[in-house]
Coordinates of C-alpha atoms in Angstrom, one line a residue:
X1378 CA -17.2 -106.4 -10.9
X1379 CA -14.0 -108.6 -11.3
X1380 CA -11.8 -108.9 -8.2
X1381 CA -8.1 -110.6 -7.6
X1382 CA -8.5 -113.2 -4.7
X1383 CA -5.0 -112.6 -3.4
X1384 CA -5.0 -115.8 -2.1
X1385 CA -5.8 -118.3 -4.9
X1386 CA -5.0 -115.3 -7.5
X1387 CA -8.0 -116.0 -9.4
X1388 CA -10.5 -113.8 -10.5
X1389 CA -14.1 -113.7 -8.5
X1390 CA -17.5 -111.9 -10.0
X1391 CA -19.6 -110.2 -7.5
X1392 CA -22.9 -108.5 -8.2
X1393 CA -24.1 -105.8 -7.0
X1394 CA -22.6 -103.1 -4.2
X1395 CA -24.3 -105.0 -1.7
X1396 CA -21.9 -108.2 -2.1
X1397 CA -18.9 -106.3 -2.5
X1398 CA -16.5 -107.4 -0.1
X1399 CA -13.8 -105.1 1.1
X1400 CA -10.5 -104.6 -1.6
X1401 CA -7.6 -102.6 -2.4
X1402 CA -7.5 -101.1 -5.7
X1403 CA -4.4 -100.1 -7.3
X1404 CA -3.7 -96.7 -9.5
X1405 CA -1.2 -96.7 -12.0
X1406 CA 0.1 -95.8 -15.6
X1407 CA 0.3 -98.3 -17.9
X1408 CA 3.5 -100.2 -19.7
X1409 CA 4.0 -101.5 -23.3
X1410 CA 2.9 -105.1 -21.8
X1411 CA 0.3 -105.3 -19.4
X1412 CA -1.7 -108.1 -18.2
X1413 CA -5.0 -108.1 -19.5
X1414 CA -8.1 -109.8 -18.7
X1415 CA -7.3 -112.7 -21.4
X1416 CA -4.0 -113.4 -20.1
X1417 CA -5.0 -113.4 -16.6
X1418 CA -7.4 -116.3 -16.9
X1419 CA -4.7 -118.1 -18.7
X1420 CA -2.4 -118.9 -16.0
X1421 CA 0.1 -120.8 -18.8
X1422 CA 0.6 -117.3 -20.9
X1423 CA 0.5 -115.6 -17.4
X1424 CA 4.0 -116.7 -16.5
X1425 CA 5.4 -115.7 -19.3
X1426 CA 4.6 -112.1 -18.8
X1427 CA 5.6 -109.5 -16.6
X1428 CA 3.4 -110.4 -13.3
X1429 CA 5.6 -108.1 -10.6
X1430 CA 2.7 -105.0 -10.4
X1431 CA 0.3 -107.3 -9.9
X1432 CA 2.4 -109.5 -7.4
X1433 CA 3.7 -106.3 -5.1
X1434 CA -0.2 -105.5 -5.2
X1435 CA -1.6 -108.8 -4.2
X1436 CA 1.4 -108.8 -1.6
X1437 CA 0.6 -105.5 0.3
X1438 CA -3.4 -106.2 0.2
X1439 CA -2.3 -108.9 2.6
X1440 CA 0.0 -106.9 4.8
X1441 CA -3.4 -105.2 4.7
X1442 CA -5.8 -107.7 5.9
X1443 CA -7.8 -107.6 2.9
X1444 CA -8.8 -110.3 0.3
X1445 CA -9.3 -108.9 -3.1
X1446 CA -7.6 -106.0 -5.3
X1447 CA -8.9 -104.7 -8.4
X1448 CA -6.5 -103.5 -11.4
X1449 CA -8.0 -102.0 -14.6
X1450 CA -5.9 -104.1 -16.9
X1451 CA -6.9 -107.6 -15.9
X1452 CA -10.2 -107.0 -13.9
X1453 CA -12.3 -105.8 -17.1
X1454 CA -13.5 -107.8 -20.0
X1455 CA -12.0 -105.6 -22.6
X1456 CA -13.8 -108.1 -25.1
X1457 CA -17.4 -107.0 -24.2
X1458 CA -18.3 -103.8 -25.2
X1459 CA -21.1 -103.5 -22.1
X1460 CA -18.7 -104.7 -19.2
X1461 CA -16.4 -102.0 -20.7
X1462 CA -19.1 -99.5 -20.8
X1463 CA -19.7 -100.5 -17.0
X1464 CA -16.1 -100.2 -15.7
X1465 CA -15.9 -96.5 -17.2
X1466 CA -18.8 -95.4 -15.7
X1467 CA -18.5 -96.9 -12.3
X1468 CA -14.8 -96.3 -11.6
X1469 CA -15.2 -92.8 -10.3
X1470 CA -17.2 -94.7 -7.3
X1471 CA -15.0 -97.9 -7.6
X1472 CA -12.1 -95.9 -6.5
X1473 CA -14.1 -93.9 -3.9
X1474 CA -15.7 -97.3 -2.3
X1475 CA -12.2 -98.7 -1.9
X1476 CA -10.7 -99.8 1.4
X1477 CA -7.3 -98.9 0.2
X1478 CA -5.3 -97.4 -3.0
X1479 CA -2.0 -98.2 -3.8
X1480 CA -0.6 -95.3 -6.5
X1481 CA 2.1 -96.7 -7.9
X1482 CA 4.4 -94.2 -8.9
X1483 CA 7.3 -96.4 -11.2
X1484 CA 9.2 -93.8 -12.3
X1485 CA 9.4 -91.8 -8.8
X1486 CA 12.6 -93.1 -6.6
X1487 CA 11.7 -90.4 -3.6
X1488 CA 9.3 -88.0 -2.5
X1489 CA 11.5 -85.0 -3.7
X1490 CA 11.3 -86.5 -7.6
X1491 CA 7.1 -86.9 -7.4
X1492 CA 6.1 -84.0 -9.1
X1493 CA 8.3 -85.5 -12.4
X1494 CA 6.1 -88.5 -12.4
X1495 CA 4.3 -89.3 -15.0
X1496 CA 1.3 -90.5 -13.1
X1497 CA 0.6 -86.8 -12.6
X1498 CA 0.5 -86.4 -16.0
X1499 CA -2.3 -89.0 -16.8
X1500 CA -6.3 -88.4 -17.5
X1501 CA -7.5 -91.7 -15.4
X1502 CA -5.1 -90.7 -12.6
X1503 CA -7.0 -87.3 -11.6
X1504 CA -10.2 -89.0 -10.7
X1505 CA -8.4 -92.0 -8.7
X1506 CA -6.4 -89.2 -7.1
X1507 CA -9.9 -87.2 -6.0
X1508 CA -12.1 -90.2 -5.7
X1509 CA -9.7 -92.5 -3.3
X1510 CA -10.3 -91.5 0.6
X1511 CA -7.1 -94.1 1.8
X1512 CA -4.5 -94.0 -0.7
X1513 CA -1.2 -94.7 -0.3
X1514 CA 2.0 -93.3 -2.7
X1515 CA 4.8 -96.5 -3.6
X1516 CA 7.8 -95.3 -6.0
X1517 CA 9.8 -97.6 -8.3
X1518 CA 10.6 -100.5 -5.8
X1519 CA 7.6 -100.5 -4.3
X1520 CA 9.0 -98.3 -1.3
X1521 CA 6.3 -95.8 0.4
X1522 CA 6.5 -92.3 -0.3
X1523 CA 3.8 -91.5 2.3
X1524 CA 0.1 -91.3 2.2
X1525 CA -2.3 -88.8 0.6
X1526 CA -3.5 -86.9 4.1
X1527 CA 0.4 -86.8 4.7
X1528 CA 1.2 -85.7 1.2
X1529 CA -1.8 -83.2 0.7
X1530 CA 0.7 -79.7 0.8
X1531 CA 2.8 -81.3 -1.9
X1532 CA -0.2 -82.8 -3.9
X1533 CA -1.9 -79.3 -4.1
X1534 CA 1.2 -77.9 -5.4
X1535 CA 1.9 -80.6 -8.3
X1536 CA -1.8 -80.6 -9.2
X1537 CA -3.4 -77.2 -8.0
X1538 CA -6.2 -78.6 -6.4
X1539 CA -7.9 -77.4 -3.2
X1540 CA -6.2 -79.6 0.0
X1541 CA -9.6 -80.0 1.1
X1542 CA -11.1 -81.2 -2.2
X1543 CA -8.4 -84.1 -2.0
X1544 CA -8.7 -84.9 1.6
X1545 CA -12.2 -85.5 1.2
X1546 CA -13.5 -82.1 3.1
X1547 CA -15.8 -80.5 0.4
X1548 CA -18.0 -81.3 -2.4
X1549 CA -16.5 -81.5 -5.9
X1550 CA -19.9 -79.6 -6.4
X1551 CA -19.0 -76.9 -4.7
X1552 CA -15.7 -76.1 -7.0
X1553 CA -16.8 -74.7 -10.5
X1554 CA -17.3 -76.8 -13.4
X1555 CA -14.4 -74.6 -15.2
X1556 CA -12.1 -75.2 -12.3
X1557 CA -12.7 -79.0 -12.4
X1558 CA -11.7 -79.1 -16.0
X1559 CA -8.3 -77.1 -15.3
X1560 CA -7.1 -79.8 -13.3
X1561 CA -7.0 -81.9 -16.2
X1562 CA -5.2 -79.4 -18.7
X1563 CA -2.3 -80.4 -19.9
X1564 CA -3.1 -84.7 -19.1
X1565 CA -3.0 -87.0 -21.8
X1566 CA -4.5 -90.6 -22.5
X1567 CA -4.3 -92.8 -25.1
X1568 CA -7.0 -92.8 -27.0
X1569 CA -8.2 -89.5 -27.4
X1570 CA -12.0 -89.9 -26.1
X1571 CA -10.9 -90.9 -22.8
X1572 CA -9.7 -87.6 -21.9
X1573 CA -13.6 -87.1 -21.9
X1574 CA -14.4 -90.6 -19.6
X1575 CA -12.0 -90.0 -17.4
X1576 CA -13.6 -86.5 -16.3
X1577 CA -17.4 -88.4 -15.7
X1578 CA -17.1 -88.9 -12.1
X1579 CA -15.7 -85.6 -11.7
X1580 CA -18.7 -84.2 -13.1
X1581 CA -21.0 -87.0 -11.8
X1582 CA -22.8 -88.0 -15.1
X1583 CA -22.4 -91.1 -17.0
X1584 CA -22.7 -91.4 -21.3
X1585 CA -22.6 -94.5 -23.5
X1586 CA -18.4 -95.4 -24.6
X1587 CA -18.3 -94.4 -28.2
X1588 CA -14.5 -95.3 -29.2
X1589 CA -13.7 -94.0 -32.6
X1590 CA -15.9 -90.5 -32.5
X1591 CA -12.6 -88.5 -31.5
X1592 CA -13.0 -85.4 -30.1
X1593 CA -17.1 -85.0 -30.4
X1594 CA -16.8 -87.2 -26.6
X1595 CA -15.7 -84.1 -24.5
X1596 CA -18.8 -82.6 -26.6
X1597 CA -21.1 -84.9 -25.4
X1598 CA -19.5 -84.5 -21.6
X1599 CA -20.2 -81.2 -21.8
X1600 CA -23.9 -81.7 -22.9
X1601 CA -24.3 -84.2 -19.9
X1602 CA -22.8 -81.8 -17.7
X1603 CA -25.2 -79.1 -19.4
X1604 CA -28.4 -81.3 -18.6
X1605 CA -27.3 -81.2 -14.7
X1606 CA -25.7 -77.9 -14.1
X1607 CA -26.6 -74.3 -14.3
X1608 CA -22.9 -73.2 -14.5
X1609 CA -21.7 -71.5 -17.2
X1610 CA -18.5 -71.6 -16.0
X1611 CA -18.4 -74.1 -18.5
X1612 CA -18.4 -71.9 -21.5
X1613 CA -15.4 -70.0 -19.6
X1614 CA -13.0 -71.5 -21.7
X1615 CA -10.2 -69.6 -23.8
X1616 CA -8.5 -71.3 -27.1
X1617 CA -4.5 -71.3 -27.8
X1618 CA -3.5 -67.9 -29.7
X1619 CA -2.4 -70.7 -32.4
X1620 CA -6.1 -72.3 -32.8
X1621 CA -7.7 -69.3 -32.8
X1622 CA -5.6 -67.7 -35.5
X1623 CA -7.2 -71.4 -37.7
X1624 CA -10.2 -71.2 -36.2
X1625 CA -11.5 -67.4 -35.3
X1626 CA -15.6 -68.5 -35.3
X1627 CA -16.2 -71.1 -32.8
X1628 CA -19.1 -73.1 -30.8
X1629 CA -20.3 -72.8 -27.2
X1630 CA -18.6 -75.9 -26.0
X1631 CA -14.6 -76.3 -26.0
X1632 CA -12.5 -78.5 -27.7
X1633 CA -10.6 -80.0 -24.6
X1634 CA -9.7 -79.7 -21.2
X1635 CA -6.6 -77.7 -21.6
X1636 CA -8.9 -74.9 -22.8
X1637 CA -9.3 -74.6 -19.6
X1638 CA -6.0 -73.8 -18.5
X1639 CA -6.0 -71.4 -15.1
X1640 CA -9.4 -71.1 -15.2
X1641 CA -8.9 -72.2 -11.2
X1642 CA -10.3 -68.7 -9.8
X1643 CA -13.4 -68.6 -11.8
X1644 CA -16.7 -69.4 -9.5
X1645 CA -20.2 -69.6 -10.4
X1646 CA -23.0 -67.2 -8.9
X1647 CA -26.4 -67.7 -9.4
X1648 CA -28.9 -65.7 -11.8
X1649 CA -31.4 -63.7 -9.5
X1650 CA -33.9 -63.8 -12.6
X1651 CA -36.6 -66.6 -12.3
X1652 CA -37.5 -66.4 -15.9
X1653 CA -33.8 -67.7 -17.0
X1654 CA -34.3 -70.0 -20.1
X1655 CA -33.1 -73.4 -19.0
X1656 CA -30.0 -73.9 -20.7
X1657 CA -31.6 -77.0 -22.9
X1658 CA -29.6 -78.1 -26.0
X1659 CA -32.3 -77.3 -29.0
X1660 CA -31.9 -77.0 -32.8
X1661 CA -31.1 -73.1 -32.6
X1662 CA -28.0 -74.2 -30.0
X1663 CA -27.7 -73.3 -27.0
X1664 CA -29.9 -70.8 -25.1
X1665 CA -27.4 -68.4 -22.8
X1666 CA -29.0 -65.9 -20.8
X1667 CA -27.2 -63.3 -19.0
X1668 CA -26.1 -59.5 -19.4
X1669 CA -25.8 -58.9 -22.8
X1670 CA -24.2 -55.8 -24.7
X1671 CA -24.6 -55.5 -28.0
X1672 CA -22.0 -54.0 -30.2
X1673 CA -22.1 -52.5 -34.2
X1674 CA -19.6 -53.3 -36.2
X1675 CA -19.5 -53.1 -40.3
X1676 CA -21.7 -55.9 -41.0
X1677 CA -21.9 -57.4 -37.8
X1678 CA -24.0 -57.9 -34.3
X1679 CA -21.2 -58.6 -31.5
X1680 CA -22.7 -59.8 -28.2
X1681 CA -20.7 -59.2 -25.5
X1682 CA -22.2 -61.3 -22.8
X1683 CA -21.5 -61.6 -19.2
X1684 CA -21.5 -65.0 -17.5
X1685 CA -23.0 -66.3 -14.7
X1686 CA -19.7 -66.2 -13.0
X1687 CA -17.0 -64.5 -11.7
X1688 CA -13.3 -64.1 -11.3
X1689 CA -12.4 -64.4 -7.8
X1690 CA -15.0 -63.0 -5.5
X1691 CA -15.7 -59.9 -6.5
X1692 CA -19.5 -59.4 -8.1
X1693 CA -18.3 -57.2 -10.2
X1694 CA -15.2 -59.4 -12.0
X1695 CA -17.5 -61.3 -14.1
X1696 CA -16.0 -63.3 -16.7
X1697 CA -17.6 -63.1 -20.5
X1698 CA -17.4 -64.3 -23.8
X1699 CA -18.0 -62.2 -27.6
X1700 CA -20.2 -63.7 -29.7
X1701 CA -21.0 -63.2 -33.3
X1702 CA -24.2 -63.8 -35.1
X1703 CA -24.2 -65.9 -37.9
X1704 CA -27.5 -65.4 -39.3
X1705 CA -31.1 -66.0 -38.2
X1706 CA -31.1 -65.9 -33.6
X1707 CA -28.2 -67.9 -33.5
X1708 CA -24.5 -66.9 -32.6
X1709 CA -21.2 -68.4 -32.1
X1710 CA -18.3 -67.8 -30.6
X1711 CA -15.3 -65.2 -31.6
X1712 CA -12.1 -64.0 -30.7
X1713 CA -12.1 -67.7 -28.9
X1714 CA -8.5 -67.1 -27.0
X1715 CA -10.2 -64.1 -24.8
X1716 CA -12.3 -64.2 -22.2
X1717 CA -14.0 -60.4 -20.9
X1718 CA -14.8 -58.9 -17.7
X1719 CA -17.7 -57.8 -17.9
X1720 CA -20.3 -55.7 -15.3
X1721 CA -22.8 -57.8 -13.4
X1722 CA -25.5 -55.2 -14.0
X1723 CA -27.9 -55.1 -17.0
X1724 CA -31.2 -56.4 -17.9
X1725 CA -30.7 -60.3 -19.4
X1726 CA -31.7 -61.2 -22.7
X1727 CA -31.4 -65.0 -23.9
X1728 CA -29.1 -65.7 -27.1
X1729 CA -28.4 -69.0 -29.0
X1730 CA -25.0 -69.9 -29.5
X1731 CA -24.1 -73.0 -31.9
X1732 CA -23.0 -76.4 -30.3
X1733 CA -19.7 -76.8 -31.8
X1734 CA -18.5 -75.3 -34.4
X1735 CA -14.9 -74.2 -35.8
X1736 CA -14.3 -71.8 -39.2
X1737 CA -12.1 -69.5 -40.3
X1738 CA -15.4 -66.8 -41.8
X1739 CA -18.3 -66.1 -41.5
X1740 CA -21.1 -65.3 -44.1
X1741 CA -22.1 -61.5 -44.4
X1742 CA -25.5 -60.9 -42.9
X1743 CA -27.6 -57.2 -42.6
X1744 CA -26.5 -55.3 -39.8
X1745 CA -29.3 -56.2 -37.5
X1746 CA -30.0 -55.9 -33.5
X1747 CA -32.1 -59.5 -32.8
X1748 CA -35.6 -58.5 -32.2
X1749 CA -34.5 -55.0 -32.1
X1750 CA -36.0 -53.4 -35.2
X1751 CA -38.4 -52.0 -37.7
X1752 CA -38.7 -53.6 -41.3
X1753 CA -40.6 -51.6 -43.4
X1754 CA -41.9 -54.6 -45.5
X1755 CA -44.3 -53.0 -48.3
X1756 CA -44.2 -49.5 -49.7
X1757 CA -46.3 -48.5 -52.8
X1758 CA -44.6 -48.2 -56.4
X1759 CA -42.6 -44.9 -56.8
X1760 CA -42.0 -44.1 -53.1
X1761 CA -39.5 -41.1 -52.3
X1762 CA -38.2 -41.6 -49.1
X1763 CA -37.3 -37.7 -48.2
X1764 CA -35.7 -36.9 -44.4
X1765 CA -35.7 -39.4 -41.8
X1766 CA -35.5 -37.9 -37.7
X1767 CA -33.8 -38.2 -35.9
X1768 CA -30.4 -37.5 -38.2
X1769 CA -28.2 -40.6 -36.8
X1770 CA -30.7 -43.3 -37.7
X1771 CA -29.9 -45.3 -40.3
X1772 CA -32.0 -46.7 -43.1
X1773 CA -31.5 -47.5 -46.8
X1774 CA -34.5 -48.4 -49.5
X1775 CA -32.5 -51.3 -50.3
X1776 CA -32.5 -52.7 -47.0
X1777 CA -35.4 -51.1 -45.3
X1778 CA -34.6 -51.6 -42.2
X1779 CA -34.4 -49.3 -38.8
X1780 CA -32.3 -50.7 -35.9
X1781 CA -33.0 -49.7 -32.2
X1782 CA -30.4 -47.6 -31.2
X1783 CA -30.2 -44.1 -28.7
X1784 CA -33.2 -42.9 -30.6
X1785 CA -35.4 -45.0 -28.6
X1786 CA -35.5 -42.3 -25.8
X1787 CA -38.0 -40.3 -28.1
X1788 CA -38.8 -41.6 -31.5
X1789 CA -38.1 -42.2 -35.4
X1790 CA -39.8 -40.6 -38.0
X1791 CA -39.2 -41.0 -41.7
X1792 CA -40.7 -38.6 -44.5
X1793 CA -42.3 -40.2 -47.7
X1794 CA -43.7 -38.8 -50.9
X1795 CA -46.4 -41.0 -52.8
X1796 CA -47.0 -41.3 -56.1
X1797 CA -50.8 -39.8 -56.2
X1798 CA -51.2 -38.7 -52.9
X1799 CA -51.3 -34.9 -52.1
X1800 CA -49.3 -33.9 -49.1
X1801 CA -46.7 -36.0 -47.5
X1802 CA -46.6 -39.2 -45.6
X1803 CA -44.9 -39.3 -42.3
X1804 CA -44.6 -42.9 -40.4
X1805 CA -43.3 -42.4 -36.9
X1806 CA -42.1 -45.4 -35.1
X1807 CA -41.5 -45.7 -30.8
X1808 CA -39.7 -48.3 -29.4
X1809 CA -39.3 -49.1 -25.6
X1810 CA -37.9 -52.4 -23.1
X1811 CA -40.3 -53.7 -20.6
X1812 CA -38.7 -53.8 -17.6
X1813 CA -40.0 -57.4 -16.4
X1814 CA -39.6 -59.5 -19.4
X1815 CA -37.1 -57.3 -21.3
X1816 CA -38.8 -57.7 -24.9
X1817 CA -39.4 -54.3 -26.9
X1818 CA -42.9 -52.5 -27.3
X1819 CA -43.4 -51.9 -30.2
X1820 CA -45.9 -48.8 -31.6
X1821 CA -46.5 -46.7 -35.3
X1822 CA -48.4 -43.8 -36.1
X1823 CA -49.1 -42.3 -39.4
X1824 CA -50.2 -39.0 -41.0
X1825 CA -50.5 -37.4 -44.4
X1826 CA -50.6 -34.0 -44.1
X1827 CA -49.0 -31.1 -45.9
X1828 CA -45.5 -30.5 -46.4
X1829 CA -45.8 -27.0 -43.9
X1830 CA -46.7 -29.3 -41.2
X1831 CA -44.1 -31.8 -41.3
X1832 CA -41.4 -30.6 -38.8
X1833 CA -44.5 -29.6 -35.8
X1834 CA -45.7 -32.8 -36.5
X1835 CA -42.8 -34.6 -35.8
X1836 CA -41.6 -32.5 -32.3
X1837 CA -45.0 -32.9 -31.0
X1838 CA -46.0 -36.7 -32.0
X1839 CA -46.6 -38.8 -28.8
X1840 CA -46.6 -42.5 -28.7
X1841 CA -49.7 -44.0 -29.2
X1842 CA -51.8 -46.1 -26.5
X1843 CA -54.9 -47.9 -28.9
X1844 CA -53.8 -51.9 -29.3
X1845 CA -54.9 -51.3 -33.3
X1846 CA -52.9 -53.1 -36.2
X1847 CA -54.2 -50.8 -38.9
X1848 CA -54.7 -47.3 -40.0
X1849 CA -56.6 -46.2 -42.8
X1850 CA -56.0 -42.7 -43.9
X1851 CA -58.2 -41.5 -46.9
X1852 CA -56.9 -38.7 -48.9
X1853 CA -58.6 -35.2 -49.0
X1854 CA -57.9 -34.6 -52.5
X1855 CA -58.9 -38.1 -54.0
X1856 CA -60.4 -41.3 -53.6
X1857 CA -57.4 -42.8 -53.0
X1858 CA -56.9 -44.0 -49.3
X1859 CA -53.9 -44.8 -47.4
X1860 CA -53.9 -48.1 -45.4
X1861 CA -50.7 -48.7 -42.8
X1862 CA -50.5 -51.9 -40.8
X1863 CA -48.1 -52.8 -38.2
X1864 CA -47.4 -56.5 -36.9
X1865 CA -45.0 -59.1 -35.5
X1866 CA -43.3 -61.0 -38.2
X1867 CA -39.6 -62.7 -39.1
X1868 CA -37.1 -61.7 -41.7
X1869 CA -34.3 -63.8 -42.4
X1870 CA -35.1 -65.6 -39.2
X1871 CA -35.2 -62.9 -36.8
X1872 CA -37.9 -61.3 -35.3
X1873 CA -39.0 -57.6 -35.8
X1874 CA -41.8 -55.1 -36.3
X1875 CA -43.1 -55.1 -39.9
X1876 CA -44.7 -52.0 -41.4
X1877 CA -46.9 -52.5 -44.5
X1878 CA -47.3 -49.2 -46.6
X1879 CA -50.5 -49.9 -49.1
X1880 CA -52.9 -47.5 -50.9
X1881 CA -56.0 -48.6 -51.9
X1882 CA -59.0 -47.1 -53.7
X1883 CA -61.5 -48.9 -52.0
X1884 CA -64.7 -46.4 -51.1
X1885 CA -64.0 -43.9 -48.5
X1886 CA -65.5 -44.9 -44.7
X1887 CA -68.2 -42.3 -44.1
X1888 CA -67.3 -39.7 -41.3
X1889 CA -69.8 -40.5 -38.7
X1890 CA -68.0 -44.6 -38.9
X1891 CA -64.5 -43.2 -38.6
X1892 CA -63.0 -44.2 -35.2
X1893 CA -61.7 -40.8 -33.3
X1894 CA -58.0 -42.3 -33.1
X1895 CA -56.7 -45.3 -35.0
X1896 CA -52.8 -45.9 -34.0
X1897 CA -51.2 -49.7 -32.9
X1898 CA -49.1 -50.8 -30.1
X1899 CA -47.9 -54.3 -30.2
X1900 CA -45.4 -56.3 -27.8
X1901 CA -43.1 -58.8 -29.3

């Protein structure tokens, strides 16, 4: 760490926070011609440049007692990329060690005209605002306005943060991860991936300086904030009306901090479930688990899902976001410029939702529940599919495929007619949500008998308790037999119940080796 002797005005190096003497450090928004680090250690070109910041500086640290100031724009090496990388990710803690901090507010004459100040306006200036325990407010010639612990009422105001996050009185922990980005909606800085190191220290992580990747930097903040935090406050975020209308489909993570505009009331509460998925970046996205309704729409799964975290304090204001799948188990976000309320009660289910993402449509995928469904994979040649029960359930040959829906209070039966086969086959299907671990159970039946028998069949079925993948069925009539399997599988990436439909003319089993009752339960 570089500091300003005041004295000799040279530069000193110290190593290490154990040799750090004590200084003032000085917050500020920068000019067209600033002295850098270059120019500093030059003391020729220094006098031809605009010295006065750094002279009033140097001049109150002495009224102050102390020896050394820092100032970002001649106390880093610009030149080397690692002493760069350092500065950013210590100045959160640079500021907060300080002995004193002088905000230098140039374009403020009085304390009536500070909330017009740039300086409020600025990304680097939010964290030397929070971070800085003794700072002291100058205006335009260097005249006090006052000190923070005086100022606090009218700092809340300009900035909306808590009076006793800025006096140094609670943890920025404690304040939700979407009410630490509001505070920086609506700053700027000058290159645009500092909007994303200038949060670090609010957010207490630290990340490699990447200039040139634009906006993907407040991506990988909130990725480092995702590796330490079980907040998803952080997905609470809601897009302009403007940027939603280009961009309707939309990734977990948000574009900026002004996404995050008067988000200040949301607050985090903690899942009660202990077999919550860590929320772990992976391949599929990222794994959200919380309250989840699912909605049918044309050809679209909506997931409406509740976050862990709430408007206010009331358990029951908790704030949401609609998601869309896109194919396969993963999701992304849509209608991006709404957030929902949603109820805290519901069992949770785990969804993956896409990094970052931003498009104007999406491809057109089957209408399917995730892991909530039967896909009758195999039938034999020539099969008539003739009634299915109950009435509402939907299912086409083309896409053979039966969604869970209100039906799983009883059952679903469908009606076939094989080609060579006397009688008719019914396959009857159950489907139930264990309480504990909230995945389906799964279980088929299946029956050829005659077509008198078919509605008393269906009214008195009852779901099946033998753990057996297969039934074989042989026909009274021929030597055909009937052989139905039911099993895990995936199609089209997601995961269902697969029912295989086969007939076979393999030798009858002999009576006296024929089980008493062949059905299959499976959990998936």
């Amino acid at each position: 760490m570089w500091l300003i002797n005041t004295e000799s005005l040279e530069l000193e190096e110290f190593s290490g926070q154990a040799n750090l003497p004590q200084y003032a450090i000085l917050s500020h928004t920068w000019g067209k011609a600033e002295v850098s680090y270059e120019d500093f250690r030059d003391p020729a070109k220094r006098q031809q440049l605009d010295t006065s910041k750094l002279d009033l500086t140097c001049e109150q640290a002495r009224k102050d007692g102390l020896k050394y100031v820092w100032i970002d724009t001649c106390c880093i090496n610009k030149a080397s990329s690692a002493e760069l990388s350092e500065a950013i990710n210590s100045m959160f803690n640079w500021y907060r060690r300080s002995t004193k901090c002088y905000a230098f507010l140039k374009d403020c004459d009085n304390i009536a005209s500070m909330a017009k100040s740039k300086w409020f306006t600025r990304g680097w200036t939010l964290q030397e605002l929070i971070s800085s325990n003794n700072m002291d407010f100058y205006g335009a010639e260097w005249n006090k306005l006052g000190s923070k612990v005086d100022l606090l009422p009218k700092l809340h105001r300009i900035t909306g943060i808590d009076e006793e996050i800025l006096g140094g009185k609670k943890e920025l922990s404690s304040v939700s991860v979407a009410e630490r980005m509001s505070w920086a909606a609506g700053r700027e800085t000058r290159r645009e991936e500092d909007i994303a190191y200038s949060l670090m220290g609010l957010f207490d992580v630290n990340m490699p300086m990447l200039y040139g990747e634009g906006r993907k930097a407040f991506i990988r903040l909130q990725e480092e904030i995702l590796k330490q935090s079980e907040d998803q406050s952080l997905f609470a975020w809601r897009a302009t009306p403007e940027s939603a209308a280009v961009a309707p489909y939309r990734g977990i993570f948000a574009d900026s901090p002004d996404e995050f505009v008067k988000c200040d009331g949301i607050a985090p509460f903690q899942t009660l479930s202990a077999s919550q998925t860590p929320m772990i970046m992976t391949n599929r996205g990222v794994p959200l688990t919380s309250t989840v309704k699912w909605i049918h729409k044309e050809n679209q799964v909506i997931a409406q899902v509740g976050l862990n975290c709430r408007w206010g304090k009331g358990i029951d204001s908790v704030a949401g976001i609609e998601l869309v799948s896109q194919g396969g188990d993963q999701y992304v976000r849509s209608s991006p410029a709404k957030l929902l309320l949603c109820s805290s009660y519901g069992l949770q289910e785990t969804v993956y939702v896409a990094k970052a993402m931003h498009a104007t449509a999406l491809a057109t995928i089957p209408s399917l529940d995730r892991q909530h469904a039967f896909h009758i994979s195999e039938l034999p040649r020539g099969a008539l599919l003739k009634k299915v029960y109950p009435k509402e359930v939907s299912y086409s040959a083309k896409q053979p495929l039966i969604e869970v829906g209100s039906w799983k209070a009883d059952k679903v039966a469908l009606e076939f007619k094989l080609l060579g086969l006397s009688g008719v086959f019914v396959l009857l299907l159950w489907a139930n949500r264990d309480r504990e671990t909230t995945a389906y159970n799964y279980s088929f039946d299946a029956k050829l008998i005659p077509q008198s028998l078919v509605d008393e069949t269906i009214q008195q079925a009852k779901r099946p308790r033998n753990n057996v993948e297969k039934k074989v069925i042989p026909s009274q009539q021929s030597s055909l037999t009937l052989v139905v399997t039911g099993k895990p599988g995936k199609v089209q990436g997601f995961d269902m119940f697969c029912i295989e439909v086969g007939i076979s003319e393999e030798p009858r089993p002999r009576l006296d080796q024929r089980p008493r009752s062949m059905y299959s339960a499976m959990n998936i």
